[in-house]
């Protein structure tokens, strides 16, 4: 706790004075452009790795960067997404997995969490990834298997995301784009899911845009809450 308090005091002394107007404005409300759904892993810090400023990202973290399908489970993550889309009007939702993910290791070896029934139940929302890999890559084990499982989990959660009515409606009118990313902790690499090629591709370091996973819009954006 002392370390955290010291950190806050440093923020108050060295950071806040230079961004006082920004924080005063944020005290009146928020207008993030992106919802960022990622793992609760302490090594993944969205604002740090994306150099995001306060108020830019609406961040939601949970074990395994999971989005339960709408009809199966109403949870805080589903409520947060609905709020982000309908109230905050975010223009992007990113689901970001990461290397060396403990949740994905638990999918590989369920005995790791045999004594944690709540965690085991939560990770059933990632079963789609386990089944896809088991059916299509039965020889993939170890690090290669873990990488594949991590990728398929992001793809599976993107599919779950599209079952949420608020998300489906916003995608259909073109006001929302969705993205699937994998962050490599050790190498500071980022890969994005490209549905046209059916795989994750490296995000170039030169600032070029990355592919997204958004279906084509079928209606013109209405600009209303309806």
Tab-separated table of C-alpha atoms in Angstrom:
chain	number	residue	atom	x	y	z
A	1	UNK	CA	0.000	0.000	0.000
A	2	UNK	CA	2.826	2.439	0.767
A	3	UNK	CA	4.113	2.003	-2.787
A	4	UNK	CA	0.677	2.849	-4.207
A	5	UNK	CA	0.272	5.925	-2.018
A	6	UNK	CA	3.738	7.121	-3.009
A	7	UNK	CA	2.765	6.629	-6.631
A	8	UNK	CA	-0.403	8.689	-6.194
A	9	UNK	CA	1.524	11.455	-4.473
A	10	UNK	CA	3.965	11.539	-7.386
A	11	UNK	CA	1.032	11.727	-9.819
A	12	UNK	CA	-0.529	14.570	-7.838
A	13	UNK	CA	2.798	16.421	-7.635
A	14	UNK	CA	4.296	15.820	-11.107
A	15	UNK	CA	1.512	14.822	-13.516
A	16	UNK	CA	-1.717	16.469	-12.434
A	17	UNK	CA	-0.442	20.077	-12.445
A	18	UNK	CA	0.470	19.790	-16.146
A	19	UNK	CA	-2.950	18.370	-17.098
A	20	UNK	CA	-5.153	20.224	-14.657
A	21	UNK	CA	-7.528	21.482	-17.379
A	22	UNK	CA	-7.872	17.991	-18.840
A	23	UNK	CA	-8.871	16.498	-15.501
A	24	UNK	CA	-11.241	19.377	-14.722
A	25	UNK	CA	-12.983	18.711	-18.049
A	26	UNK	CA	-13.076	14.947	-17.393
A	27	UNK	CA	-14.653	15.598	-13.999
A	28	UNK	CA	-17.766	16.724	-15.917
A	29	UNK	CA	-18.096	13.553	-18.009
A	30	UNK	CA	-16.414	11.148	-20.399
A	31	UNK	CA	-16.406	10.648	-24.167
A	32	UNK	CA	-14.107	7.688	-24.893
A	33	UNK	CA	-13.776	6.706	-28.530
A	34	UNK	CA	-12.940	3.046	-27.826
A	35	UNK	CA	-13.988	0.303	-25.454
A	36	UNK	CA	-11.028	-1.941	-24.704
A	37	UNK	CA	-11.821	-5.404	-23.347
A	38	UNK	CA	-8.772	-7.264	-22.156
A	39	UNK	CA	-7.526	-9.717	-19.563
A	40	UNK	CA	-7.236	-8.946	-15.865
A	41	UNK	CA	-3.556	-9.970	-16.055
A	42	UNK	CA	-1.463	-7.334	-14.251
A	43	UNK	CA	1.091	-7.286	-17.073
A	44	UNK	CA	-1.409	-5.892	-19.578
A	45	UNK	CA	-1.843	-2.125	-19.146
A	46	UNK	CA	-3.908	-0.705	-22.027
A	47	UNK	CA	-3.305	2.984	-21.337
A	48	UNK	CA	0.453	2.369	-21.061
A	49	UNK	CA	0.940	0.210	-24.147
A	50	UNK	CA	-1.317	2.408	-26.301
A	51	UNK	CA	-0.042	5.726	-24.895
A	52	UNK	CA	-3.672	6.672	-24.323
A	53	UNK	CA	-4.683	9.818	-22.505
A	54	UNK	CA	-7.269	9.948	-19.697
A	55	UNK	CA	-10.776	9.710	-21.115
A	56	UNK	CA	-9.805	8.002	-24.395
A	57	UNK	CA	-10.412	4.371	-23.438
A	58	UNK	CA	-13.332	2.737	-21.666
A	59	UNK	CA	-11.472	-0.279	-20.272
A	60	UNK	CA	-13.057	-3.512	-19.069
A	61	UNK	CA	-10.884	-6.330	-17.748
A	62	UNK	CA	-11.722	-9.865	-16.742
A	63	UNK	CA	-10.123	-13.301	-16.660
A	64	UNK	CA	-9.525	-14.367	-20.255
A	65	UNK	CA	-10.922	-11.216	-21.971
A	66	UNK	CA	-14.270	-12.959	-22.210
A	67	UNK	CA	-17.613	-11.702	-23.517
A	68	UNK	CA	-20.383	-14.188	-22.694
A	69	UNK	CA	-22.951	-14.606	-25.484
A	70	UNK	CA	-26.026	-12.488	-24.849
A	71	UNK	CA	-28.615	-15.260	-24.528
A	72	UNK	CA	-26.441	-17.353	-22.246
A	73	UNK	CA	-25.266	-15.060	-19.508
A	74	UNK	CA	-26.075	-11.480	-18.498
A	75	UNK	CA	-23.035	-10.198	-16.621
A	76	UNK	CA	-21.255	-6.978	-15.763
A	77	UNK	CA	-19.235	-7.164	-18.984
A	78	UNK	CA	-22.418	-7.364	-21.066
A	79	UNK	CA	-23.873	-4.428	-19.117
A	80	UNK	CA	-20.675	-2.414	-19.607
A	81	UNK	CA	-20.682	-3.041	-23.370
A	82	UNK	CA	-24.326	-2.014	-23.629
A	83	UNK	CA	-23.550	1.200	-21.728
A	84	UNK	CA	-20.479	1.921	-23.854
A	85	UNK	CA	-22.397	1.514	-27.117
A	86	UNK	CA	-25.746	3.074	-26.223
A	87	UNK	CA	-24.697	5.848	-23.825
A	88	UNK	CA	-21.024	6.631	-24.448
A	89	UNK	CA	-21.358	6.047	-28.195
A	90	UNK	CA	-17.934	4.437	-28.549
A	91	UNK	CA	-16.906	3.986	-32.174
A	92	UNK	CA	-14.687	0.944	-31.612
A	93	UNK	CA	-14.608	-2.140	-29.411
A	94	UNK	CA	-11.332	-4.032	-29.123
A	95	UNK	CA	-11.049	-7.514	-27.623
A	96	UNK	CA	-7.387	-7.996	-26.773
A	97	UNK	CA	-5.788	-11.270	-25.721
A	98	UNK	CA	-2.150	-11.596	-24.742
A	99	UNK	CA	0.804	-13.932	-24.653
A	100	UNK	CA	1.368	-16.295	-21.713
A	101	UNK	CA	-2.279	-16.023	-20.671
A	102	UNK	CA	-3.058	-17.979	-17.496
A	103	UNK	CA	-6.703	-18.393	-18.493
A	104	UNK	CA	-5.694	-20.044	-21.764
A	105	UNK	CA	-3.249	-22.278	-19.896
A	106	UNK	CA	-6.167	-23.364	-17.719
A	107	UNK	CA	-8.080	-24.310	-20.878
A	108	UNK	CA	-5.130	-26.428	-21.918
A	109	UNK	CA	-4.858	-28.056	-18.490
A	110	UNK	CA	-8.226	-27.922	-16.655
A	111	UNK	CA	-6.735	-29.655	-13.623
A	112	UNK	CA	-5.015	-26.343	-12.815
A	113	UNK	CA	-8.364	-24.922	-11.682
A	114	UNK	CA	-10.066	-28.046	-10.338
A	115	UNK	CA	-10.252	-26.446	-6.880
A	116	UNK	CA	-11.700	-23.174	-8.242
A	117	UNK	CA	-15.274	-23.920	-9.364
A	118	UNK	CA	-16.237	-20.293	-10.019
A	119	UNK	CA	-13.239	-19.767	-12.280
A	120	UNK	CA	-13.890	-23.049	-14.079
A	121	UNK	CA	-17.504	-22.031	-14.696
A	122	UNK	CA	-16.429	-18.632	-16.041
A	123	UNK	CA	-13.927	-20.182	-18.444
A	124	UNK	CA	-16.655	-22.289	-20.023
A	125	UNK	CA	-17.372	-19.134	-22.009
A	126	UNK	CA	-14.040	-19.833	-23.719
A	127	UNK	CA	-14.891	-23.456	-24.524
A	128	UNK	CA	-15.420	-22.502	-28.156
A	129	UNK	CA	-11.675	-21.885	-28.483
A	130	UNK	CA	-10.789	-25.188	-26.845
A	131	UNK	CA	-13.115	-27.127	-29.156
A	132	UNK	CA	-11.915	-25.348	-32.304
A	133	UNK	CA	-8.291	-26.131	-31.511
A	134	UNK	CA	-9.050	-29.714	-30.431
A	135	UNK	CA	-10.946	-30.414	-33.662
A	136	UNK	CA	-8.659	-28.632	-36.098
A	137	UNK	CA	-5.244	-28.706	-34.468
A	138	UNK	CA	-5.090	-31.826	-32.281
A	139	UNK	CA	-1.306	-32.008	-32.633
A	140	UNK	CA	-0.787	-28.453	-31.406
A	141	UNK	CA	0.633	-28.491	-27.897
A	142	UNK	CA	2.878	-26.395	-25.675
A	143	UNK	CA	3.625	-22.829	-26.728
A	144	UNK	CA	2.252	-23.284	-30.248
A	145	UNK	CA	-0.975	-24.711	-28.873
A	146	UNK	CA	-1.234	-21.886	-26.355
A	147	UNK	CA	-0.780	-19.280	-29.080
A	148	UNK	CA	-3.451	-20.921	-31.209
A	149	UNK	CA	-5.823	-21.172	-28.255
A	150	UNK	CA	-5.281	-17.499	-27.411
A	151	UNK	CA	-6.081	-16.496	-30.986
A	152	UNK	CA	-9.175	-18.670	-31.211
A	153	UNK	CA	-10.438	-17.304	-27.919
A	154	UNK	CA	-10.304	-13.761	-29.285
A	155	UNK	CA	-12.128	-14.874	-32.436
A	156	UNK	CA	-14.733	-16.696	-30.342
A	157	UNK	CA	-15.308	-13.688	-28.097
A	158	UNK	CA	-15.756	-11.484	-31.169
A	159	UNK	CA	-18.524	-13.849	-32.242
A	160	UNK	CA	-20.085	-13.611	-28.781
A	161	UNK	CA	-19.817	-9.818	-28.950
A	162	UNK	CA	-21.898	-9.735	-32.102
A	163	UNK	CA	-24.778	-11.496	-30.305
A	164	UNK	CA	-25.357	-8.459	-28.090
A	165	UNK	CA	-28.343	-6.532	-29.499
A	166	UNK	CA	-26.782	-3.085	-28.971
A	167	UNK	CA	-23.591	-4.188	-30.726
A	168	UNK	CA	-25.412	-5.917	-33.584
A	169	UNK	CA	-27.548	-2.836	-34.245
A	170	UNK	CA	-24.552	-0.467	-34.183
A	171	UNK	CA	-22.538	-2.696	-36.512
A	172	UNK	CA	-25.480	-2.942	-38.878
A	173	UNK	CA	-25.743	0.834	-39.238
A	174	UNK	CA	-21.990	1.374	-39.475
A	175	UNK	CA	-21.548	3.358	-36.255
A	176	UNK	CA	-19.389	0.704	-34.551
A	177	UNK	CA	-16.306	-1.254	-35.581
A	178	UNK	CA	-14.979	-4.290	-33.721
A	179	UNK	CA	-11.386	-5.510	-33.533
A	180	UNK	CA	-9.548	-8.586	-32.278
A	181	UNK	CA	-5.963	-8.125	-31.104
A	182	UNK	CA	-3.198	-10.168	-29.515
A	183	UNK	CA	-0.513	-8.379	-27.493
A	184	UNK	CA	2.897	-10.024	-27.072
A	185	UNK	CA	4.261	-8.963	-23.685
A	186	UNK	CA	7.900	-9.933	-24.226
A	187	UNK	CA	8.341	-8.340	-27.656
A	188	UNK	CA	5.858	-5.431	-27.661
A	189	UNK	CA	4.248	-6.874	-30.771
A	190	UNK	CA	0.615	-6.497	-31.727
A	191	UNK	CA	-1.358	-8.704	-34.096
A	192	UNK	CA	-4.872	-8.070	-35.397
A	193	UNK	CA	-7.451	-10.527	-36.674
A	194	UNK	CA	-8.055	-10.199	-40.407
A	195	UNK	CA	-11.270	-12.066	-41.304
A	196	UNK	CA	-10.562	-11.712	-45.024
A	197	UNK	CA	-7.429	-13.836	-44.589
A	198	UNK	CA	-8.743	-15.908	-41.690
A	199	UNK	CA	-5.745	-15.243	-39.476
A	200	UNK	CA	-3.986	-12.755	-37.231
A	201	UNK	CA	-1.536	-10.432	-38.967
A	202	UNK	CA	1.191	-8.206	-37.570
A	203	UNK	CA	0.273	-4.574	-37.000
A	204	UNK	CA	3.017	-2.651	-38.812
A	205	UNK	CA	5.213	-0.361	-36.684
A	206	UNK	CA	4.975	2.505	-39.164
A	207	UNK	CA	1.476	3.623	-38.221
A	208	UNK	CA	-0.434	1.910	-41.029
A	209	UNK	CA	-3.996	0.973	-40.135
A	210	UNK	CA	-4.673	-2.561	-38.920
A	211	UNK	CA	-7.476	-4.778	-40.238
A	212	UNK	CA	-10.698	-4.910	-38.256
A	213	UNK	CA	-13.244	-7.680	-37.818
A	214	UNK	CA	-16.378	-5.693	-38.596
A	215	UNK	CA	-19.050	-7.054	-40.963
A	216	UNK	CA	-20.237	-4.645	-43.638
A	217	UNK	CA	-22.944	-2.205	-42.552
A	218	UNK	CA	-26.420	-2.914	-43.921
A	219	UNK	CA	-28.192	0.288	-42.856
A	220	UNK	CA	-27.262	3.955	-42.892
A	221	UNK	CA	-26.286	5.327	-39.490
A	222	UNK	CA	-29.317	6.965	-37.917
A	223	UNK	CA	-27.537	9.041	-35.294
A	224	UNK	CA	-30.275	8.276	-32.770
A	225	UNK	CA	-30.606	6.105	-29.699
A	226	UNK	CA	-33.325	4.017	-31.298
